[in-house]
Coordinates of C-alpha atoms in Angstrom, one line a residue:
Chain A
M290 CA -134.0 107.1 150.2
K291 CA -132.4 110.5 149.7
A292 CA -132.7 112.9 152.6
P293 CA -131.8 116.6 152.2
P294 CA -129.1 118.2 154.4
I295 CA -129.8 119.3 157.9
G296 CA -130.2 123.0 157.0
T297 CA -132.8 122.2 154.4
L298 CA -134.6 119.9 156.8
A299 CA -134.6 122.5 159.6
F300 CA -135.9 125.1 157.1
G301 CA -138.4 122.7 155.8
A302 CA -139.6 121.8 159.3
V303 CA -140.1 125.5 160.2
G304 CA -141.9 125.9 156.8
V305 CA -144.1 122.9 157.3
T306 CA -145.0 124.1 160.8
A307 CA -145.9 127.6 159.6
I308 CA -148.0 126.2 156.8
A309 CA -149.7 123.8 159.2
L310 CA -150.5 126.6 161.6
I311 CA -152.0 128.6 158.7
I312 CA -154.1 125.7 157.6
I313 CA -155.1 124.8 161.1
G314 CA -156.1 128.4 161.9
P315 CA -157.0 129.9 165.3
P316 CA -158.3 127.7 168.1
G317 CA -162.0 126.8 167.8
A318 CA -162.0 127.0 164.1
R319 CA -160.8 123.4 163.5
P320 CA -161.7 119.8 164.4
T321 CA -159.2 118.6 167.0
K322 CA -157.8 115.7 165.1
L323 CA -156.0 118.1 162.7
R324 CA -153.7 118.9 165.6
E325 CA -151.8 115.6 165.4
P326 CA -149.1 116.2 162.8
T327 CA -147.2 118.9 164.6
S328 CA -143.5 119.2 165.0
E329 CA -143.4 117.6 168.5
T330 CA -144.0 114.1 167.0
V331 CA -141.4 114.7 164.3
P332 CA -138.0 115.4 166.0
Q333 CA -135.5 116.7 163.5
A334 CA -133.2 113.8 162.9
S335 CA -129.8 114.8 161.7
S336 CA -128.4 113.0 158.7
V337 CA -125.3 112.4 156.7
S338 CA -125.5 112.2 153.0
V339 CA -122.7 111.3 150.6
A340 CA -122.8 110.2 147.0
G341 CA -126.5 109.2 146.9
F342 CA -126.6 107.4 150.3
T343 CA -128.0 108.9 153.4
L344 CA -127.8 107.9 157.1
T345 CA -130.3 109.5 159.4
S346 CA -130.0 109.5 163.2
E347 CA -132.3 107.1 164.9
S348 CA -133.9 106.7 168.3
I349 CA -136.0 103.7 169.4
D350 CA -137.7 102.5 172.5
L351 CA -137.3 98.8 173.1
P352 CA -140.2 96.9 174.6
F353 CA -139.7 96.1 178.3
D354 CA -140.1 92.5 179.5
E355 CA -142.3 92.3 182.5
Q356 CA -142.6 88.5 182.5
Q357 CA -141.6 87.0 185.8
Y358 CA -140.7 83.4 186.4
P359 CA -143.9 81.4 187.1
E360 CA -144.8 80.9 190.7
G361 CA -143.2 78.1 192.6
A362 CA -140.7 77.4 195.3
N363 CA -137.8 79.9 195.1
A364 CA -139.4 81.9 192.3
D365 CA -138.6 85.0 194.4
V366 CA -134.9 84.1 194.4
I367 CA -134.7 83.6 190.6
N368 CA -136.8 86.7 189.9
A369 CA -134.4 88.8 192.1
N370 CA -131.3 87.4 190.6
C371 CA -132.0 86.4 187.0
T372 CA -134.1 89.0 185.2
S373 CA -131.6 91.9 184.8
C374 CA -129.4 90.4 182.2
H375 CA -132.0 88.5 180.3
S376 CA -135.7 87.7 180.0
A377 CA -137.1 84.8 181.9
S378 CA -138.0 83.3 178.5
M379 CA -134.4 82.5 178.0
A380 CA -134.6 79.9 180.7
L381 CA -138.2 78.9 180.2
T382 CA -137.6 77.9 176.5
Q383 CA -134.8 75.6 177.3
P384 CA -135.2 71.9 176.7
P385 CA -135.2 69.6 179.7
L386 CA -131.8 69.7 181.3
S387 CA -130.3 67.7 184.2
K388 CA -129.9 69.4 187.5
D389 CA -126.1 69.2 187.1
K390 CA -126.4 71.0 183.8
W391 CA -128.5 73.7 185.3
R392 CA -126.0 74.1 188.1
E393 CA -123.2 74.4 185.5
I394 CA -125.1 77.1 183.7
V395 CA -125.9 79.1 186.8
I396 CA -122.3 79.0 187.9
K397 CA -121.2 80.0 184.4
M398 CA -123.6 83.0 184.6
R399 CA -121.9 84.1 187.8
D400 CA -118.2 83.3 187.0
V401 CA -118.1 84.1 183.3
Y402 CA -120.8 86.7 182.8
K403 CA -120.4 88.2 186.3
A404 CA -124.0 87.9 187.3
P405 CA -124.1 89.2 190.9
V406 CA -125.5 86.0 192.4
G407 CA -124.8 85.2 196.1
E408 CA -123.4 81.8 196.9
Q409 CA -126.5 81.0 199.1
S410 CA -128.9 81.7 196.2
I411 CA -127.3 79.2 193.8
P412 CA -129.0 76.0 195.2
A413 CA -132.4 77.8 195.2
I414 CA -132.0 78.9 191.6
V415 CA -130.8 75.5 190.5
D416 CA -133.7 73.8 192.3
Y417 CA -136.2 76.2 190.6
L418 CA -134.7 75.7 187.1
S419 CA -134.6 72.0 187.3
T420 CA -138.2 71.6 188.5
M421 CA -139.9 74.4 186.6
P422 CA -142.5 73.7 183.9
G423 CA -141.1 71.9 180.9
Q424 CA -138.2 70.3 182.8
A425 CA -137.7 66.6 183.3
N426 CA -138.3 66.8 187.1
S427 CA -141.2 69.2 186.8
A428 CA -144.2 68.6 189.0
E429 CA -146.3 69.6 185.9
P430 CA -147.8 66.5 184.2
G431 CA -147.7 65.8 180.5
I432 CA -144.2 66.8 179.8
E433 CA -142.1 63.9 178.4
R434 CA -138.9 63.2 180.0
S435 CA -136.3 63.1 177.2
A436 CA -133.4 60.8 177.4
Q437 CA -130.7 63.3 176.8
D438 CA -128.3 65.8 178.2
K439 CA -125.4 63.8 179.4
S440 CA -123.0 66.6 178.5
Chain B
M235 CA -127.3 94.6 192.6
K236 CA -128.8 97.8 193.9
S237 CA -127.7 100.0 191.1
L238 CA -128.8 97.4 188.6
D239 CA -132.3 97.3 190.1
G240 CA -132.4 101.1 190.2
E241 CA -131.6 101.3 186.5
L242 CA -134.1 98.6 185.8
A243 CA -136.8 100.5 187.6
T244 CA -136.2 103.6 185.5
E245 CA -136.3 101.6 182.4
T246 CA -139.5 100.0 183.6
S247 CA -141.4 103.2 184.0
R248 CA -140.1 104.5 180.7
R249 CA -141.1 101.5 178.8
R250 CA -144.1 100.3 180.8
F251 CA -146.8 101.7 178.5
L252 CA -145.4 100.1 175.4
A253 CA -144.9 96.8 177.1
Q254 CA -148.4 96.6 178.4
A255 CA -149.8 97.8 175.1
V256 CA -148.2 95.2 172.9
L257 CA -146.9 92.3 174.9
G258 CA -149.1 92.0 177.9
T259 CA -147.8 91.7 181.4
A260 CA -146.9 88.0 181.3
G261 CA -144.7 86.1 178.9
F262 CA -145.4 83.3 176.6
A263 CA -144.2 80.3 178.5
A264 CA -146.3 81.2 181.5
A265 CA -149.4 82.6 179.8
P266 CA -149.5 82.0 176.1
A267 CA -153.0 83.3 176.0
L268 CA -151.6 86.8 176.1
A269 CA -149.5 86.4 173.1
Q270 CA -150.7 87.8 169.8
Q271 CA -150.3 84.4 168.1
L272 CA -148.2 81.3 168.6
V273 CA -146.0 79.5 166.1
D274 CA -144.8 76.0 166.6
L275 CA -141.1 75.6 165.7
H276 CA -141.4 71.8 165.8
L277 CA -138.4 71.3 168.0
P278 CA -137.9 67.7 169.0
G279 CA -139.3 67.0 172.5
G280 CA -141.7 70.0 172.6
N281 CA -141.6 73.3 174.4
S282 CA -141.5 74.8 170.9
D283 CA -144.4 77.3 170.8
R284 CA -143.2 80.9 170.5
P285 CA -145.2 84.1 170.2
V286 CA -145.2 86.2 167.1
T287 CA -144.7 89.9 167.7
D288 CA -144.5 93.1 165.8
A289 CA -143.6 95.2 168.9
F290 CA -140.0 95.9 168.1
P291 CA -139.1 99.2 166.4
G292 CA -138.2 98.8 162.8
K293 CA -139.4 95.2 162.8
G294 CA -142.5 93.6 161.4
R295 CA -143.9 90.2 162.2
M296 CA -141.1 88.2 164.1
I297 CA -141.0 85.1 166.2
L298 CA -140.2 86.1 169.7
Q299 CA -137.5 84.1 171.4
R300 CA -136.5 86.7 174.0
I301 CA -137.4 90.3 174.7
H302 CA -134.4 91.3 176.7
P303 CA -132.0 91.5 175.1
P304 CA -133.8 90.8 171.8
L305 CA -133.7 87.5 170.1
L306 CA -136.1 87.6 167.1
E307 CA -136.4 84.9 164.6
T308 CA -137.5 85.2 161.0
P309 CA -140.6 83.1 160.1
M310 CA -139.8 80.5 157.4
E311 CA -142.5 81.7 155.0
V312 CA -140.5 85.0 154.6
F313 CA -137.8 83.0 152.8
D314 CA -140.4 81.8 150.2
K315 CA -141.1 85.3 149.0
S316 CA -137.7 86.4 147.9
V317 CA -134.0 85.3 148.3
F318 CA -133.5 88.7 149.9
T319 CA -134.9 89.0 153.5
P320 CA -136.7 92.3 154.1
N321 CA -134.9 94.5 156.7
D322 CA -138.0 94.6 158.9
Q323 CA -138.1 90.8 159.1
F324 CA -134.4 90.1 159.3
Y325 CA -133.5 88.2 162.5
V326 CA -132.1 89.9 165.5
R327 CA -129.6 88.6 168.1
W328 CA -127.9 90.6 170.9
H329 CA -125.7 89.2 173.6
W330 CA -125.7 92.0 176.2
A331 CA -128.8 94.1 177.1
D332 CA -127.1 97.5 177.2
I333 CA -127.9 98.3 173.6
P334 CA -127.8 102.0 172.6
T335 CA -131.3 103.0 171.6
S336 CA -130.2 106.3 170.1
I337 CA -127.5 106.8 167.5
N338 CA -126.5 110.3 166.3
V339 CA -124.9 110.2 162.9
D340 CA -123.0 113.4 163.4
S341 CA -121.2 112.4 166.6
F342 CA -120.7 108.7 165.8
R343 CA -117.1 107.7 165.3
L344 CA -115.4 104.4 164.2
E345 CA -112.1 104.1 166.0
V346 CA -109.1 102.3 164.4
S347 CA -106.3 101.7 166.8
G348 CA -103.7 99.2 168.0
H349 CA -100.8 98.0 165.8
V350 CA -101.1 100.7 163.2
D351 CA -99.0 103.7 162.1
K352 CA -101.6 106.3 163.0
P353 CA -104.8 105.6 165.1
I354 CA -107.8 107.3 163.4
S355 CA -111.3 108.2 164.3
I356 CA -113.6 108.0 161.3
S357 CA -116.9 109.9 161.0
L358 CA -119.8 108.5 159.0
D359 CA -119.3 111.3 156.5
R360 CA -115.8 110.1 155.9
L361 CA -116.9 106.4 155.8
L362 CA -119.5 107.2 153.2
S363 CA -116.9 109.0 151.1
L364 CA -114.6 105.9 150.7
P365 CA -114.8 103.7 147.7
R366 CA -117.8 101.4 148.0
I367 CA -118.4 97.7 147.5
E368 CA -121.7 95.9 147.4
Y369 CA -122.7 92.2 147.4
A370 CA -125.3 89.8 148.6
A371 CA -124.5 87.6 151.6
V372 CA -126.2 85.3 154.0
N373 CA -126.0 86.2 157.6
Q374 CA -126.5 83.1 159.7
C375 CA -126.3 82.7 163.5
S376 CA -123.7 80.1 164.6
G377 CA -126.5 78.5 166.5
N378 CA -129.2 78.7 163.9
S379 CA -131.4 75.5 164.2
R380 CA -129.9 74.7 167.6
G381 CA -133.4 73.7 168.8
L382 CA -133.3 70.8 166.3
F383 CA -130.3 69.2 167.9
V384 CA -130.8 65.7 169.3
P385 CA -130.0 65.3 172.1
R386 CA -131.0 68.9 172.8
V387 CA -128.4 71.4 173.9
P388 CA -128.8 74.6 176.0
G389 CA -128.7 78.0 174.4
A390 CA -131.1 80.1 172.3
Q391 CA -133.6 77.5 171.0
W392 CA -133.7 78.7 167.4
G393 CA -135.7 77.0 164.7
N394 CA -134.2 77.6 161.2
G395 CA -134.9 81.3 161.1
A396 CA -131.8 82.8 162.7
M397 CA -130.6 83.7 159.3
G398 CA -131.2 86.2 156.5
N399 CA -129.8 87.3 153.1
A400 CA -129.3 91.0 152.2
K401 CA -127.5 93.1 149.6
W402 CA -124.9 94.8 151.7
L403 CA -123.4 98.2 150.7
G404 CA -120.3 99.6 152.4
V405 CA -116.6 99.9 152.2
S406 CA -114.0 97.2 152.3
L407 CA -112.4 96.8 155.7
R408 CA -109.1 96.8 153.9
S409 CA -109.5 100.4 152.8
V410 CA -110.3 101.5 156.3
L411 CA -107.3 99.6 157.7
D412 CA -105.1 101.2 155.0
L413 CA -106.1 104.6 156.3
A414 CA -104.6 103.8 159.6
G415 CA -101.7 101.8 158.1
V416 CA -101.3 98.3 159.4
R417 CA -97.8 97.8 160.9
P418 CA -95.6 94.8 160.1
G419 CA -96.2 91.9 162.5
A420 CA -100.0 92.4 162.8
A421 CA -101.7 89.1 163.5
Q422 CA -105.4 89.7 164.1
V423 CA -107.9 92.5 164.0
R424 CA -110.4 92.8 166.8
F425 CA -113.9 94.3 166.4
G426 CA -116.2 95.8 169.0
G427 CA -119.6 97.5 169.0
L428 CA -121.4 100.0 171.0
D429 CA -123.4 97.5 173.0
Q430 CA -122.1 96.9 176.6
P431 CA -122.3 94.4 179.3
V432 CA -125.0 95.3 181.9
V433 CA -122.8 94.1 184.8
P434 CA -119.5 95.4 185.8
D435 CA -116.6 93.3 184.6
G436 CA -118.9 91.3 182.3
P437 CA -116.9 90.3 179.1
D438 CA -117.6 93.0 176.5
Y439 CA -118.4 91.5 173.1
F440 CA -115.3 91.5 170.8
K441 CA -114.6 89.2 167.8
S442 CA -111.4 88.9 165.8
L443 CA -110.3 87.9 162.3
A444 CA -106.8 86.9 161.1
I445 CA -105.1 89.9 159.5
D446 CA -105.0 88.4 156.0
H447 CA -108.8 87.6 156.2
A448 CA -109.5 91.2 157.5
R449 CA -107.5 92.6 154.5
D450 CA -108.9 90.3 151.8
G451 CA -110.9 93.2 150.3
E452 CA -114.2 91.3 150.7
V453 CA -114.8 91.8 154.4
M454 CA -117.0 94.9 154.5
I455 CA -118.0 97.6 156.9
A456 CA -121.7 97.9 155.7
F457 CA -123.9 100.9 156.2
G458 CA -126.5 99.9 153.6
M459 CA -128.8 96.8 153.7
N460 CA -131.1 96.1 150.8
G461 CA -130.8 99.8 149.7
E462 CA -131.6 101.3 153.1
Q463 CA -129.7 102.1 156.3
L464 CA -129.6 99.2 158.7
P465 CA -132.4 98.9 161.2
L466 CA -131.0 99.9 164.6
L467 CA -131.5 96.3 165.9
N468 CA -129.4 95.0 163.0
G469 CA -126.5 97.2 163.9
F470 CA -127.1 100.8 162.7
P471 CA -125.1 102.8 161.7
C472 CA -122.6 100.2 160.5
R473 CA -121.7 96.5 161.0
L474 CA -119.1 94.1 159.9
I475 CA -119.9 91.7 157.0
V476 CA -117.8 88.6 156.9
P477 CA -119.2 86.8 153.9
G478 CA -119.3 83.0 154.1
W479 CA -118.6 83.1 157.9
Y480 CA -121.1 82.7 160.7
S481 CA -122.6 85.9 162.1
T482 CA -120.8 85.9 165.4
Y483 CA -118.1 87.8 163.5
W484 CA -120.5 90.3 161.9
V485 CA -120.2 92.8 164.8
K486 CA -123.1 95.2 165.0
M487 CA -122.9 98.9 165.7
L488 CA -119.2 98.5 164.9
S489 CA -117.3 101.2 166.7
S490 CA -113.8 99.9 167.4
I491 CA -111.3 98.2 165.2
E492 CA -108.1 97.2 166.9
V493 CA -105.1 95.7 165.1
L494 CA -103.4 93.1 167.3
P495 CA -99.7 92.0 167.1
G496 CA -100.8 88.6 168.5
P497 CA -103.8 86.3 168.9
D498 CA -106.9 87.7 170.6
D499 CA -107.1 86.0 174.0
K500 CA -110.3 87.7 175.2
Y501 CA -113.3 85.6 176.2
W502 CA -115.4 85.7 173.0
M503 CA -112.5 84.4 170.8
A504 CA -110.7 82.2 173.4
K505 CA -113.6 80.5 175.1
A506 CA -116.9 81.2 173.3
Y507 CA -118.2 80.1 169.9
K508 CA -115.7 77.2 169.8
I509 CA -116.4 74.1 167.8
P510 CA -114.9 70.7 167.9
D511 CA -111.9 70.4 165.6
T512 CA -113.4 67.4 163.9
P513 CA -115.0 66.8 160.5
R514 CA -118.2 68.8 160.4
A515 CA -117.7 69.8 164.0
D516 CA -119.3 66.5 164.9
V517 CA -118.7 64.7 168.2
K518 CA -120.6 61.9 170.1
P519 CA -123.0 63.4 172.6
G520 CA -121.2 63.6 175.9
A521 CA -117.7 63.3 174.4
T522 CA -114.9 65.2 176.1
G523 CA -111.2 65.8 175.5
Y524 CA -111.4 66.9 171.9
K525 CA -109.6 70.0 170.6
T526 CA -111.7 73.0 169.8
V527 CA -111.2 76.0 167.4
P528 CA -113.2 79.2 166.9
I529 CA -116.2 78.7 164.6
N530 CA -115.5 79.9 161.1
K531 CA -116.8 79.1 157.6
M532 CA -120.5 78.2 157.0
V533 CA -121.6 74.9 155.4
P534 CA -124.1 74.3 152.6
R535 CA -127.8 74.2 153.6
S536 CA -131.2 74.2 151.9
W537 CA -134.8 74.3 152.9
V538 CA -138.2 73.7 151.4
T539 CA -140.1 77.0 151.8
S540 CA -143.1 76.6 149.6
L541 CA -144.7 74.3 152.1
G542 CA -144.5 74.4 155.9
D543 CA -143.8 71.5 158.3
G544 CA -147.1 69.9 159.1
Q545 CA -149.0 71.5 156.2
A546 CA -151.9 69.7 154.7
I547 CA -152.4 69.8 150.9
A548 CA -154.7 68.2 148.4
Y549 CA -153.2 65.1 146.8
E550 CA -151.8 65.4 143.3
P551 CA -149.6 62.9 141.5
T552 CA -146.9 65.6 141.2
I553 CA -146.6 68.8 143.1
P554 CA -144.6 72.0 142.7
L555 CA -141.9 72.5 145.3
G556 CA -139.7 75.5 146.0
G557 CA -137.1 76.7 148.5
I558 CA -133.8 78.3 149.1
A559 CA -130.2 77.1 149.3
M560 CA -126.9 78.5 150.3
G561 CA -123.4 77.2 149.5
G562 CA -121.9 78.2 152.8
D563 CA -118.5 79.8 152.0
C564 CA -119.0 79.5 148.2
G565 CA -121.8 79.3 145.6
V566 CA -124.7 76.8 145.1
A567 CA -123.9 74.3 142.4
R568 CA -127.1 72.3 142.5
V569 CA -130.1 71.3 144.6
A570 CA -132.0 68.0 144.5
V571 CA -135.3 67.2 146.2
S572 CA -137.0 64.0 147.4
A573 CA -140.6 63.4 148.3
D574 CA -140.2 59.8 149.5
G575 CA -137.9 60.2 152.5
G576 CA -134.7 60.2 150.4
R577 CA -135.1 57.1 148.2
S578 CA -135.5 59.0 144.9
W579 CA -134.1 62.4 144.1
Y580 CA -135.0 65.0 141.5
Q581 CA -132.9 67.8 140.2
T582 CA -134.3 71.3 140.7
Q583 CA -134.1 74.4 138.6
L584 CA -132.0 77.2 140.2
G585 CA -133.2 80.8 140.2
P586 CA -131.1 83.8 139.4
D587 CA -127.5 83.8 140.7
E588 CA -127.2 86.8 143.1
G589 CA -123.6 86.0 144.0
K590 CA -121.8 83.2 145.6
Y591 CA -122.6 84.3 149.2
S592 CA -126.3 84.8 148.6
F593 CA -129.4 82.5 149.0
R594 CA -130.3 80.9 145.8
R595 CA -133.9 80.0 144.9
W596 CA -134.7 76.5 143.6
D597 CA -137.9 75.1 142.1
A598 CA -139.0 71.7 141.0
R599 CA -142.0 69.4 140.3
V600 CA -141.8 66.2 142.2
P601 CA -144.0 63.1 142.1
L602 CA -145.7 62.1 145.3
P603 CA -145.5 58.4 146.3
G604 CA -149.2 58.6 147.2
P605 CA -151.7 60.2 149.6
G606 CA -150.7 60.4 153.2
S607 CA -147.8 61.7 155.2
V608 CA -144.9 62.7 152.9
K609 CA -141.3 63.5 153.9
L610 CA -139.9 66.3 151.7
M611 CA -136.2 66.8 151.6
S612 CA -133.8 69.1 149.7
R613 CA -130.1 68.7 149.3
C614 CA -127.6 71.3 148.3
W615 CA -124.2 70.8 146.6
N616 CA -121.9 73.8 146.8
T617 CA -119.4 74.8 144.1
D618 CA -116.6 73.2 146.1
G619 CA -118.4 69.9 145.8
V620 CA -119.5 69.8 149.4
S621 CA -123.0 68.5 149.9
Q622 CA -125.4 68.2 152.8
P623 CA -125.3 64.9 154.6
M624 CA -128.4 63.0 155.7
Q625 CA -127.1 62.4 159.2
P626 CA -127.2 65.4 161.7
I627 CA -124.1 66.4 163.6
W628 CA -123.9 67.0 167.3
N629 CA -121.8 69.3 169.4
S630 CA -122.5 70.8 172.9
G631 CA -122.8 74.4 171.5
G632 CA -125.5 73.5 169.0
Y633 CA -123.4 75.0 166.2
M634 CA -123.1 74.4 162.4
R635 CA -126.1 72.3 161.7
G636 CA -126.1 71.5 158.0
N637 CA -127.8 68.1 157.4
I638 CA -130.7 67.6 155.0
E639 CA -133.8 69.0 156.6
I640 CA -137.1 67.2 156.5
T641 CA -140.4 68.9 155.9
T642 CA -143.4 66.6 156.6
I643 CA -146.6 67.4 154.9
V644 CA -149.9 65.5 154.6
A645 CA -151.4 65.0 151.1
S646 CA -155.1 63.8 151.1

C-alpha cells in the first residue's frame, strides 16, 4: 500500500481529470454514465509516507441510529432522555434485570456519565426499562423469567 | 439538553440517507424484520438475536450490537479462516459517541507531556521515522463473552467475538517516552484518544499503565494493522498496543500521553474496569465487600471454530475439528479437545507459531460417541502452565471469562 507524495497525487489528479475530459469529449457526444468517475467523488486525501509505510487522511460517515424505544408507557420520556449518548439497543439487548438494578443503572448514567436526566424523569425511565419487552416484568408473553440478578 | 438535541438534529439530517438506505428506520429488537439478517449468539436466557450489518465504513459483515456509538462483533466463522482477523471484520468498541469521523494526517499530533524533561508534540511523519517494531497480538475486550455469564450481568451483551488478532506495526512506547525524557519519580503513564464525551463533564476516556510496563519496549504505538493503516473505527491513525492485556488499555486514536508522578485517580482507572482481587476474578453472585483491582493480564482461552453452535452434521465415527487458542499473557503450549462432554480428551496439532501473543490454530480428529447431540470442548494450556478450567467464573462486571467453552452440534 504505497501512496505517492501529495504533490504527485495533486498532479496526478489534475492529469487524470484532463485525460477524463478528453476521453469524455463534449456534452452530447457521450453516454451519461461515463460522467461518474470525476474528481468530485475522489477528494484528494493527504498522506504521510516514510520508509515504505503510508498513512492517508480519512473521512467517514457513521450510520445514524433512528431506532426509538418501542411504544409503551413512558416511551416518550426514555426517548427524550436516553438516545443521545447511546442507541436504544444498548438497553433493549440487556438480560432481564430487577427494577432495583435498572434504577442503579439509570442513576449511574446521571451521576457518573453526567446524562442530563431530571429527577422527575427517573421513576418513569426505570418503570419503562423494567417492564419493556424481554424484561422479567414485561407484559409481553413468552419471555422466561430468569432467576438471577441479585447483585 | 437543548444543545445536545440541536447537534443530534444536524447529525440526523446529515446521516439520514445512509441510515434509511442500509439499516431501516427501526432497530432490531423492535422490528427484526428490517434487519438484513439475524444471528443467534446463543446467550443463556434468550434475547440473543442480533442483526448482521455491513453498513459501517471500512467494515464488512459484522454483528451489530449497537449503532451509536458503535459496538460491532466479529462473527465466529471469521476466526476459522485465519489466525489473523481481517481489518474489515475486526471488532469495534467505543465508549463515547463523539468520535472524530475525519482525521488529517498532516495536522494530527501526538502530545507527550506531564512528568517529563521536555513536553513534545509528535507528527505522524516523525512517528513513522522512529525505529519500528512488529508483532502479532490478540486484542480482546475485557467484557468479551459477557453475554454468557450466568447469572447474566448488565453491560454490552457480547458473544465470543469481541476479540481479534492482528500483526501490529509501530514504534515502542519507550522510544516515544525517551524523546520527551521521563523524569525520576514517574509512577504511571496515562493515555487519551481523540474521542470525547457527548455531555459536558462526562468522564473523558483515559487509561494508564505503570511506568515500568509502559517502558518495557513491547508496549507499542501502532500505525499498521495487518500491513495496512488502521480502519478509522479501530483507532486510525494510531493506537496503543498492550500485548497480553485486555483491550481497555489499547487506547484508540491515541493523541495524548501524560507521564504521572503518582497513581491515576481518574474515573476509568479508579472506578471502571475493576475486577475482584480474587483467584480468576471469581466471586459468588451477589457477593460484596471484596477488594478490587484494575483489570490487567488476559487468561488462556480456546474455541472450536470449524463447527458452529447448533450446527447439524452427518454422523461419522471420527470427525475433523479445528479452532483457535490464545495463551493470554504468554504463548499456547497445547490444546486438547473432547467430543463427549469432557470425559475423554485428545491432543491437537498446533498450527504455525505466530508469536506468543497471537492466536494459534489447532486441528484434530476426534471420535464421536455416537449419533445425536454432541458437546464439543477445547482446552488450552499456556506456556506458564495455566489451563482453562471447566467451571465458569462470575463477577458483576462480566470480565475475564476463560472457562472451557461448549459447542453443541447434532450428528445424524
